[in-house]
XYZ file of C-alpha atoms in Angstrom:
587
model
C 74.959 51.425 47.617
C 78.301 52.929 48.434
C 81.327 52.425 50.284
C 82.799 55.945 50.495
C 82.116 59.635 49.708
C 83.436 61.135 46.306
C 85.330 64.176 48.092
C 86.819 62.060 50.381
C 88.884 59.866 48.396
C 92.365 59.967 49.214
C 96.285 58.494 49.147
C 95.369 56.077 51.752
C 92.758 54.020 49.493
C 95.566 53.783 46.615
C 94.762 50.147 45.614
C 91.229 49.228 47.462
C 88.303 48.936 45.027
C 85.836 51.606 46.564
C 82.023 52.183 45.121
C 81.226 55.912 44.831
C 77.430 57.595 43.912
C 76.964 60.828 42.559
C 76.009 63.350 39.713
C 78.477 63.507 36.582
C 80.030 67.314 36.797
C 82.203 67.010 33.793
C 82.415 64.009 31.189
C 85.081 64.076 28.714
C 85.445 61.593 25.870
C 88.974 61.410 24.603
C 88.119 58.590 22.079
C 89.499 55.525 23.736
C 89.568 57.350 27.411
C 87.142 58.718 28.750
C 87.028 61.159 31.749
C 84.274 61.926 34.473
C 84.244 63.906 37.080
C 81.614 62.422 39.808
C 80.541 64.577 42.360
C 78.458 63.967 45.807
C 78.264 66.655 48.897
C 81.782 66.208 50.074
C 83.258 67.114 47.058
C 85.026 65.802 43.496
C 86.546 62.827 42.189
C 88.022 61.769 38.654
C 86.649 58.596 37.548
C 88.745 56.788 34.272
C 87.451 54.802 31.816
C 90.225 52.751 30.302
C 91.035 51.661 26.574
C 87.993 49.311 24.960
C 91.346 46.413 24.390
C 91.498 46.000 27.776
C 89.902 42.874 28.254
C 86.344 43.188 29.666
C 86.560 46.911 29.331
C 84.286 47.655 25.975
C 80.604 47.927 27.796
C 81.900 49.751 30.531
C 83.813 52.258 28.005
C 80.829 52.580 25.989
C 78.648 53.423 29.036
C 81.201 55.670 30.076
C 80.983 57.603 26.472
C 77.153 57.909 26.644
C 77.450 60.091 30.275
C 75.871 63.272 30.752
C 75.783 66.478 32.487
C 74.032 65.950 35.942
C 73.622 61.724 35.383
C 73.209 60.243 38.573
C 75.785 57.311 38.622
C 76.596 54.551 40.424
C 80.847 53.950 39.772
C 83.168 50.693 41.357
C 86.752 50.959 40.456
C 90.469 50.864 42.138
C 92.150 54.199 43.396
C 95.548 54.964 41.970
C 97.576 57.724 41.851
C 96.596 60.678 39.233
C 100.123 61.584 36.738
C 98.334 64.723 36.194
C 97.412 66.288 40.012
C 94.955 68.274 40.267
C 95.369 70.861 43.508
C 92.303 72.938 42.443
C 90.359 70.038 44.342
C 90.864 67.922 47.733
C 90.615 64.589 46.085
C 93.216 66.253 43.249
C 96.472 63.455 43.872
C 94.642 60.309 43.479
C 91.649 59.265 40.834
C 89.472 55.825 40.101
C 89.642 53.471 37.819
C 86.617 52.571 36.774
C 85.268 48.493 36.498
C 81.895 49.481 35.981
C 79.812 52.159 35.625
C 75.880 52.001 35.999
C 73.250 54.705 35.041
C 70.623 54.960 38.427
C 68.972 58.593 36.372
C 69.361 60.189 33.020
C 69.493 63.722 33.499
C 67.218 65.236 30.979
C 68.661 68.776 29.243
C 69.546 71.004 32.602
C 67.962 75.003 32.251
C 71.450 75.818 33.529
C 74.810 74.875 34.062
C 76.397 74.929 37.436
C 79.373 76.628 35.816
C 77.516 79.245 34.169
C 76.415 82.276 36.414
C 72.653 81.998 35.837
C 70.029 84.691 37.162
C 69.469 84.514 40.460
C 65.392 83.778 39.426
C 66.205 80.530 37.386
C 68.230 79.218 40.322
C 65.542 80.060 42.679
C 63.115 77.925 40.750
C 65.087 75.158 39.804
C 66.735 75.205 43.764
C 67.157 71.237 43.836
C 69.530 71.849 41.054
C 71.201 74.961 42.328
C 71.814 73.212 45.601
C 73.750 70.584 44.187
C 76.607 72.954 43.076
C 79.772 72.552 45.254
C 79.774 76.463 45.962
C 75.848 75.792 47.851
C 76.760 72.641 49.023
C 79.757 74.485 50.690
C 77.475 77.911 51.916
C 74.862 75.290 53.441
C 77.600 73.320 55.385
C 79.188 76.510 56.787
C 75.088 77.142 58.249
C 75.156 73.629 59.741
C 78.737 74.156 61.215
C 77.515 77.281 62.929
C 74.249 76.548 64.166
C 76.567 73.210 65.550
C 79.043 75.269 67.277
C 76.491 77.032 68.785
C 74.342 74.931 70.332
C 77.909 73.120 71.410
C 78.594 76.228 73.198
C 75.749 76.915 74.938
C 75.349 73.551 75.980
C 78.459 73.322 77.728
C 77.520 76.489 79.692
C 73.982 75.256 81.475
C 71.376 77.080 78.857
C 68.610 75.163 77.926
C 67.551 74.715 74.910
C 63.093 75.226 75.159
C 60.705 75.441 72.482
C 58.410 78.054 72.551
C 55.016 78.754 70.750
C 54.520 78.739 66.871
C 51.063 79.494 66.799
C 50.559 82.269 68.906
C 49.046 86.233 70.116
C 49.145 89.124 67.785
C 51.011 91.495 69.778
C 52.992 94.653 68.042
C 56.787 94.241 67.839
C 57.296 96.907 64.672
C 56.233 94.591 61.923
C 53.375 92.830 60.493
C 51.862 89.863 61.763
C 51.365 87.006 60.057
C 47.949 85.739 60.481
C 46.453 81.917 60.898
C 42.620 81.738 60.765
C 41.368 79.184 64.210
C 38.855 76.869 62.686
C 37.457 76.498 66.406
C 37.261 79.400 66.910
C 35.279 81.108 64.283
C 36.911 85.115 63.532
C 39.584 84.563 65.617
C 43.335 84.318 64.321
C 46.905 82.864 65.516
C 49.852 84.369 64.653
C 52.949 83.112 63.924
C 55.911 84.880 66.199
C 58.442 87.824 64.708
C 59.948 86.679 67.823
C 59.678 84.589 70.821
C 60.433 87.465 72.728
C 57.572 87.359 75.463
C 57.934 83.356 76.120
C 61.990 83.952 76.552
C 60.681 87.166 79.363
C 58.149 84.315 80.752
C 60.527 81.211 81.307
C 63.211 84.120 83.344
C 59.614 84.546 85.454
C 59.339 80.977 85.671
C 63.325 80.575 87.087
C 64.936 78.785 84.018
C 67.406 81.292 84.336
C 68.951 80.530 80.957
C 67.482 80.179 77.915
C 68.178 79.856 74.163
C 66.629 78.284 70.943
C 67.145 78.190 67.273
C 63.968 79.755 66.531
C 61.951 80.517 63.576
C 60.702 83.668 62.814
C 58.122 85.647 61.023
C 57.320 88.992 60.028
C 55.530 90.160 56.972
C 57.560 92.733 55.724
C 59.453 93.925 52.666
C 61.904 91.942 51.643
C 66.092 92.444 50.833
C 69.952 90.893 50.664
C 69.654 90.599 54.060
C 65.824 90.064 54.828
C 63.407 87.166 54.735
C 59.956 86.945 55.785
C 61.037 83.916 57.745
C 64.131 83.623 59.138
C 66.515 81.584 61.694
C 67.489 83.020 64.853
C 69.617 82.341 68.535
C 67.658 83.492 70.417
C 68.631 84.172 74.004
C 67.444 85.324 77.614
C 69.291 85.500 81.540
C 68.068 86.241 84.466
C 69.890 88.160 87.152
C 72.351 90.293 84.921
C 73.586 93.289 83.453
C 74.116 94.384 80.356
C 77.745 93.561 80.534
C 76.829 90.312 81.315
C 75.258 89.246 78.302
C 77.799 91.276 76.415
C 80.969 89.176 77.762
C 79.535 86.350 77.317
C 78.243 86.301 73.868
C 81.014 88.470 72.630
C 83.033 85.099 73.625
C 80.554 82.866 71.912
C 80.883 84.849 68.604
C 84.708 84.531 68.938
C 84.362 81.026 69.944
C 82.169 79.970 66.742
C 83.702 82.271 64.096
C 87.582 80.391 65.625
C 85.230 76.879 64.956
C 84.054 77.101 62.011
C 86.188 79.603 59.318
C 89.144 79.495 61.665
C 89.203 83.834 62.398
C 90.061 85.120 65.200
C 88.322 88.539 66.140
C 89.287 90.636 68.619
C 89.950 89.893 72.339
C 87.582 92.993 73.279
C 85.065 94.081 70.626
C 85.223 97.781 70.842
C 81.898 99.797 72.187
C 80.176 102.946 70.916
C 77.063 104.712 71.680
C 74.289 105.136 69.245
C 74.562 108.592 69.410
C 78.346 108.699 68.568
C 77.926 106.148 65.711
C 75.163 108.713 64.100
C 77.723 111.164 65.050
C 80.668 109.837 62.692
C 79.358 107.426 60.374
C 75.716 107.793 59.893
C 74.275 104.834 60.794
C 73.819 102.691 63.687
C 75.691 99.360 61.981
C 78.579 101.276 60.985
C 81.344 99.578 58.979
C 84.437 99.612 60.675
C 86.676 98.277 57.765
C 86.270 101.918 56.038
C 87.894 104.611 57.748
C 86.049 107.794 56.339
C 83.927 109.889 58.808
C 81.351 112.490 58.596
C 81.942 115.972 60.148
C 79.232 118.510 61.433
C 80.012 121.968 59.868
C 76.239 123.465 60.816
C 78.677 126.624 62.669
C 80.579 127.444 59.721
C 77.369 127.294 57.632
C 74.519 129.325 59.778
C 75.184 132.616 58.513
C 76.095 131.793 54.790
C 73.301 132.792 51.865
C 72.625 128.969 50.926
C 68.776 128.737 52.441
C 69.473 124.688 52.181
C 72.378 124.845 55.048
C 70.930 127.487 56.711
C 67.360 125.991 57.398
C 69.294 123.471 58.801
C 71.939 124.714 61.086
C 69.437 127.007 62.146
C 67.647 124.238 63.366
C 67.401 122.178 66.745
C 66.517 118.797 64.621
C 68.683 119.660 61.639
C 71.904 118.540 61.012
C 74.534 120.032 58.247
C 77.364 117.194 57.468
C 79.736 117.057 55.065
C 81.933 114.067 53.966
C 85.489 113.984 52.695
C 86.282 111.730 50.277
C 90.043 111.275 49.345
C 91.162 110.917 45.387
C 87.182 112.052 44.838
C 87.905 114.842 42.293
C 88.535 112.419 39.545
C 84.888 111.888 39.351
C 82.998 113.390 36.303
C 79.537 115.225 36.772
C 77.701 112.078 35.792
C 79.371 110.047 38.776
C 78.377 112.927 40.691
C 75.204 112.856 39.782
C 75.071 109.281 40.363
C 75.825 109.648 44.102
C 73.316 112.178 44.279
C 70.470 109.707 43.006
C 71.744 107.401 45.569
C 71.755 109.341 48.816
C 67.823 110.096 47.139
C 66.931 106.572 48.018
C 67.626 107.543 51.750
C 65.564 110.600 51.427
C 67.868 113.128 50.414
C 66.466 116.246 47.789
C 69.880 117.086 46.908
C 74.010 116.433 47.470
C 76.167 119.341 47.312
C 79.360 118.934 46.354
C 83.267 120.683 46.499
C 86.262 119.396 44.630
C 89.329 120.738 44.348
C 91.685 119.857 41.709
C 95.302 118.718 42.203
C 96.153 122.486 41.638
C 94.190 123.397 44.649
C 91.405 125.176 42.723
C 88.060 124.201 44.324
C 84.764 123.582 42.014
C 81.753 124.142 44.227
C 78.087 125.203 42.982
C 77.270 126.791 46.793
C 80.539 128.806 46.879
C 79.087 131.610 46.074
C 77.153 131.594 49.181
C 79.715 132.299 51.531
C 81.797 135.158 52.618
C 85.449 135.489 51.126
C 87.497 132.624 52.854
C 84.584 131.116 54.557
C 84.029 128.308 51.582
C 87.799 127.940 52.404
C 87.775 127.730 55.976
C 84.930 124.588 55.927
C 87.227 122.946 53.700
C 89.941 123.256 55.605
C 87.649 122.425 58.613
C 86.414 119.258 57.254
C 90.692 118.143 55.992
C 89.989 118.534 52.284
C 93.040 118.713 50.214
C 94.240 118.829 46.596
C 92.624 115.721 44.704
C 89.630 115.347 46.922
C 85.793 115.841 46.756
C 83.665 116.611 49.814
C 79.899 115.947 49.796
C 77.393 118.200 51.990
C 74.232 116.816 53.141
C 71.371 119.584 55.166
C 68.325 118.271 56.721
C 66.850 116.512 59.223
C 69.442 115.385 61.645
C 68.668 111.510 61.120
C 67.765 111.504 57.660
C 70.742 113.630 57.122
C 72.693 111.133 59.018
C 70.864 108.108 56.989
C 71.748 109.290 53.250
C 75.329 110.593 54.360
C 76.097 107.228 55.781
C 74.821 105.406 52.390
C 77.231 107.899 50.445
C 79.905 106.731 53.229
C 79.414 103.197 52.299
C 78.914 103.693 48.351
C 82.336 106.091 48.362
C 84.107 103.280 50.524
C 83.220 100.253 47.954
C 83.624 102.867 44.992
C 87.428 103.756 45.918
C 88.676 101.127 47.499
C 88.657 101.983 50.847
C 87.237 98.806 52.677
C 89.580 97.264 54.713
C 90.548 93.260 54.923
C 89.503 91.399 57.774
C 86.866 91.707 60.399
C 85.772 94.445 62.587
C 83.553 93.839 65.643
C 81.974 96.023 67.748
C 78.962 97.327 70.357
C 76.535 100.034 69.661
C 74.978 100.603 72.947
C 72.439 103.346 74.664
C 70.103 103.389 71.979
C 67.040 105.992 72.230
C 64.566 104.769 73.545
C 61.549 106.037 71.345
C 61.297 107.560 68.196
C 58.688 109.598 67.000
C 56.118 108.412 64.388
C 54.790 111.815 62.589
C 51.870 109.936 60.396
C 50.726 108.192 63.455
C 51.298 111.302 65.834
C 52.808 108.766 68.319
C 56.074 107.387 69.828
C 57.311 104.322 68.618
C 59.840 101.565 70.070
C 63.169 101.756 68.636
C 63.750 98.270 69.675
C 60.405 96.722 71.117
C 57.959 98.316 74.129
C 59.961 95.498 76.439
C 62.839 97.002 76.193
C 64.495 98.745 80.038
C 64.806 102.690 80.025
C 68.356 103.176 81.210
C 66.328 105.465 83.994
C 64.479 104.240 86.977
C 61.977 106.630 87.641
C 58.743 106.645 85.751
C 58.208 110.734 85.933
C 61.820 110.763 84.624
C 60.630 108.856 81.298
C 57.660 110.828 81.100
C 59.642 113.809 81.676
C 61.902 113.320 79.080
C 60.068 110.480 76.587
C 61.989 112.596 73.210
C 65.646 112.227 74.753
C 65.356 108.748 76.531
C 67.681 106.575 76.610
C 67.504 102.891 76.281
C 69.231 99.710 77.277
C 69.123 98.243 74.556
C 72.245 97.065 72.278
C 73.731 95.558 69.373
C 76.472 93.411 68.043
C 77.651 95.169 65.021
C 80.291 93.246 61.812
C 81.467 94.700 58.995
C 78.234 96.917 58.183
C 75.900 94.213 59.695
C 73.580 93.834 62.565
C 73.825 90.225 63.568
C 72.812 90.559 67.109
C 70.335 92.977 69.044
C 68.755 92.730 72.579
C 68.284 94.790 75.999
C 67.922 94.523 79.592
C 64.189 93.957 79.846
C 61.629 96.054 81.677
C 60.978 93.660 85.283
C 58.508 95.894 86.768
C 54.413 96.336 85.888
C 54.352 99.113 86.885
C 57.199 100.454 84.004
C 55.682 98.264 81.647
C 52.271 100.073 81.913
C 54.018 103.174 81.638
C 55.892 102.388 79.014
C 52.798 101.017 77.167
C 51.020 104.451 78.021
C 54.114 106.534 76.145
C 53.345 104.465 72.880
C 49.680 105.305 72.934
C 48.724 102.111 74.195
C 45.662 102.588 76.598
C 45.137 100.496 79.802
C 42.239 98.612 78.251
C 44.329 97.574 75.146
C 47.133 96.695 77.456
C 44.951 93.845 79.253
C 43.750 92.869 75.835
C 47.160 92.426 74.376
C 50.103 92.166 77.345
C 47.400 91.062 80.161
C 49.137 88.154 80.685
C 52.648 89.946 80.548
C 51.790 92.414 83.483
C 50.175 89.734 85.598
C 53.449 87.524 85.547
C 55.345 90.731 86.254
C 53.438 90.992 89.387
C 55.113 87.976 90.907
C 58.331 88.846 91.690
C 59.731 88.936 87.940
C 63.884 88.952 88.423
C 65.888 91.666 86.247
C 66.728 89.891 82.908
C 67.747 90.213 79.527
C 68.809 88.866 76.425
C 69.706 89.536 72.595
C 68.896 87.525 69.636
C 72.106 86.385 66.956
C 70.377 86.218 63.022
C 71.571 82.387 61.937
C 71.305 83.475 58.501
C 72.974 86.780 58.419
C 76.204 85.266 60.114
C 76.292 82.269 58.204
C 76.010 84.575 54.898
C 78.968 86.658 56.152
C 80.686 83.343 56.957
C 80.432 82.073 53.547
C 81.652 84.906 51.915
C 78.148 86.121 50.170
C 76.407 89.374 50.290
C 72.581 87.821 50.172
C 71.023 85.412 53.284
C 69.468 83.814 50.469
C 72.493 81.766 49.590
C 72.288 80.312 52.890
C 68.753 79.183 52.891
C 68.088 76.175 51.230
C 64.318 77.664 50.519
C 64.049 81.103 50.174
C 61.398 83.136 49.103
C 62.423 86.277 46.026
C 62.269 90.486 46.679
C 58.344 89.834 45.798
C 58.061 87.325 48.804
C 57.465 84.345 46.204
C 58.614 80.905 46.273
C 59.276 80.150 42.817
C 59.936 76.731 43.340
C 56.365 76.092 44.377
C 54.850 78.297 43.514
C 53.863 79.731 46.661
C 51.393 82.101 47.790
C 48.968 80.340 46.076
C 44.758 80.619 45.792
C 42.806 78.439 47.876
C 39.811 76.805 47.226
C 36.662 78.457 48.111
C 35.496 75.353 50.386
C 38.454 75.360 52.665
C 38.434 78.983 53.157
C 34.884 78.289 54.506
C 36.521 75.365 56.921
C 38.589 78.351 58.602
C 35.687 80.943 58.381
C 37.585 83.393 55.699
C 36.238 85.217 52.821
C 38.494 86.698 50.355
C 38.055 90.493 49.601
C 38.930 91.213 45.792
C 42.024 93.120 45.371
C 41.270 97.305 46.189
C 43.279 98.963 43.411
């Protein structure tokens, strides 16, 4: 039906007769001219309709006059050079001149406009339409260019590329399952993987040494900007290394793809950090690089003040007093104040002091009074506050503390300015490796129960299960977690014991990981991977803030798919095909 691509039109076709398909962007009827600007994927071309006295010229005119937004056209004409160039587009020194013009669709009325900034709802029903809009056409490419230089990458280096199960075990990896009803086997469920993290431990057991896939994932969860209940991800395993070695080596990959496909360069060496550090100074384990402000302990300088808020938690093994400078911060009014209060409440804070001290040097502080003469000056001083600035004080439990501080960080950092151009890379590494679960009066995995303790012994772990240390680590960009993984446990004997630390007994072990501990038995090498999120690169890629706008089909906050319509009812009688009987809906 065509002979070349609308975005790809250029000087080099000045005088062929070409035949382009596409949607009409922009029509404009000048009276005897008329003007349209045909789109396809690769891009934008002007199409010209000439004067009705030319001879011949009158139909196609007329058809040209009767386009509309989002017609789906079929145009032949000759390329010439535009008098008027265009350098807002690719195809912007050259345009067509039309000989005919056929209608293949009329586009009824269009709910939106792709140059209108419509709600994010309407686009996710009408997605056909919102996909067609150069801007998603462009975020969609940028996904296929990555997931291309990856696999081009990994094939050149001797991974394989193996599929692994879909349908498979309900086994607990820190979120919900999602659950398939077996028709043969009445009461008995698949699930679909949150990760094909056993199968990846497996094929190193079965000597495949190097592994990767572009897998799909699942995991019934709440949803966010940068969460989906299904999702796209590398994932990754080696046998026979360290954890350098998978560090070096994908470290290069990311600097290989992000060079391939947006043309950065990142660093030659991504910088490393421990967890505990990155708690430490930024309050959070992602920590954003670009923005320079750090949180300082001041629990010594507050112990013995009358404040019961500090106090309680300086006092306190588990407690943590931080406070946060913020330069140029006194210009905020008691309603922003209060605003960033209300925030760091979303992380679990009860309450944000506050100090600011005016470009006189006069400081404004509600817990003053609580300290000894020239002690509320010496924490000032301690934590670099100077004329102009605000510091905020957060008491508390040490990582809660640590969580709401490091949302202030962030919020303060986008507020005033203070995000940095460019890119900043970087390792967290030695992650704990449990946390403790107070409303199920358990230990939890902070990554997954197949994660390595960076200690060999068993009675070591046991020993000191609250202050472990893991192998585990992450790949950390601007803010975002877009790689995790470990060196894996290789041993059955660390597995069980590991197992046994999260309050799972021996007889739900063989129930659940039977088959894991048997392969373990059989000379299991040392391996480890990490897993890359497709959609949370490709979103940083393209420039956008939400994964969504890099998945053709996503589903909303409310885990909907409002193009379908999906979750929907089903039928009574095939619910009795798969053995399932709805409960009503417990209030």
């Amino acid at each position: 039906m065509r002979t070349h691509f609308c975005g790809l039109i250029d000087e080099a076709l000045i005088g062929q007769t070409v035949t382009l398909c596409g949607w009409a962007d922009v029509a404009r009827n000048m009276g005897q001219i008329v003007f349209i600007d045909l789109r396809d994927h690769e891009g934008i071309v002007q199409i010209v309709a000439e004067p009705a006295e030319v001879e011949g010229n009158a139909d196609m005119l007329a058809a040209a006059a009767a386009v509309g937004y989002e017609d789906c056209l079929r145009v032949t004409g000759t390329v010439r050079r535009r008098q008027s160039v265009n350098d807002k587009i690719r195809t912007g020194q050259v345009e067509v001149v039309a000989e005919r013009i056929e209608l293949l669709n009329k586009a009824e009325p269009l709910p939106f406009h792709h140059h209108e900034n419509p709600g994010e709802d309407i686009r996710l029903k009408y997605r056909y339409l919102d996909l067609r809009s150069p801007d998603m056409q462009r975020k969609m490419r940028t996904r296929t260019k990555l997931v291309s230089a990856l696999r081009h990458y990994l094939d050149a280096r001797g991974f394989q590329d193996i599929e692994t199960p879909i349908l498979t075990k309900a086994t607990p990896e820190g979120a919900r399952d999602f659950l398939v009803p077996a028709r043969m086997h009445p009461g008995e469920f698949y699930a679909l993987p949150q990760s094909p993290q056993l199968f990846k431990q497996i094929l190193m057991m079965a000597g495949f040494d190097r592994y990767y896939q572009i897998a799909r994932c699942f995991r019934d969860e709440a949803l966010r900007a940068d969460r989906q209940l299904e999702f796209t991800q590398l994932d990754m395993e080696f046998a026979w290394v360290s954890e350098r070695d998978v560090q070096d080596l994908t470290e290069d990959m990311i600097r290989s793809v992000f060079r391939e496909v947006i043309g950065v360069e990142l660093d030659g060496q991504f910088p490393r950090m421990t967890w505990a550090e990155a708690m430490r100074r930024y309050g959070s384990d992602k920590p954003d690089l670009r923005i320079a402000l750090e949180l300082v302990d001041v629990a010594e300088l507050v112990k013995d003040c009358e404040f019961g808020v500090f106090t309680a938690a300086a006092n306190d093994a588990d407690g943590r007093v931080a406070a946060l400078r913020i330069p140029g911060g006194a210009a905020l009014s008691r309603k922003q104040i209060d605003e960033y209060a209300a925030h760091a409440a979303k992380y679990g804070a009860k309450g944000l002091a506050y100090a600011k001290i005016d470009e006189a040097g006069a400081v404004n502080s509600p817990v003053a009074k609580f300290f000894a003469e020239g002690a509320f000056d010496a924490l000032l001083k301690h934590v670099g506050a100077g004329n102009g600035d605000i510091v905020f004080f957060g008491a508390g439990a040490y990582n809660k503390v640590s969580d709401f501080m490091g949302a202030v960080r962030l919020k303060a950092g986008k507020d005033f300015g203070l995000v940095q151009d460019g890119w900043k890379p970087l390792w967290v590494t030695d992650f704990p490796m449990f946390e403790w679960d107070a409303e199920e009066n358990r230990y939890v995995a902070l990554h997954h129960p197949f994660t390595a303790p960076a200690v060999d012994s068993i009675d070591d772990l046991r020993a000191n299960a609250k202050t472990a240390v893991s192998r585990g680590y992450d790949m950390v960009l601007n803010g975002n977690e877009i790689g995790g993984g470990s060196i894996r446990i290789h041993r059955p004997q660390m597995q069980s014991a590991v197992f046994d630390l999260l309050g799972i007994g021996a007889e739900e072990q063989r129930a659940k990981f039977g088959f894991l501990l048997d392969a373990l038995k059989y000379g299991a090498p040392p391996h480890g991977g990490i897993a890359f999120g497709i959609d949370r690169i490709a979103a940083l890629m393209a420039g956008t803030e939400s994964i969504r706008d890099v998945i053709a089909f996503p589903k909303t906050t409310s885990a909907q798919c409002l193009m379908t319509d999906a979750p929907s009812p089903i039928a009574d009688a095939q619910l009795a095909e798969v053995h399932v009987q709805v409960r009503e809906k417990q209030e």
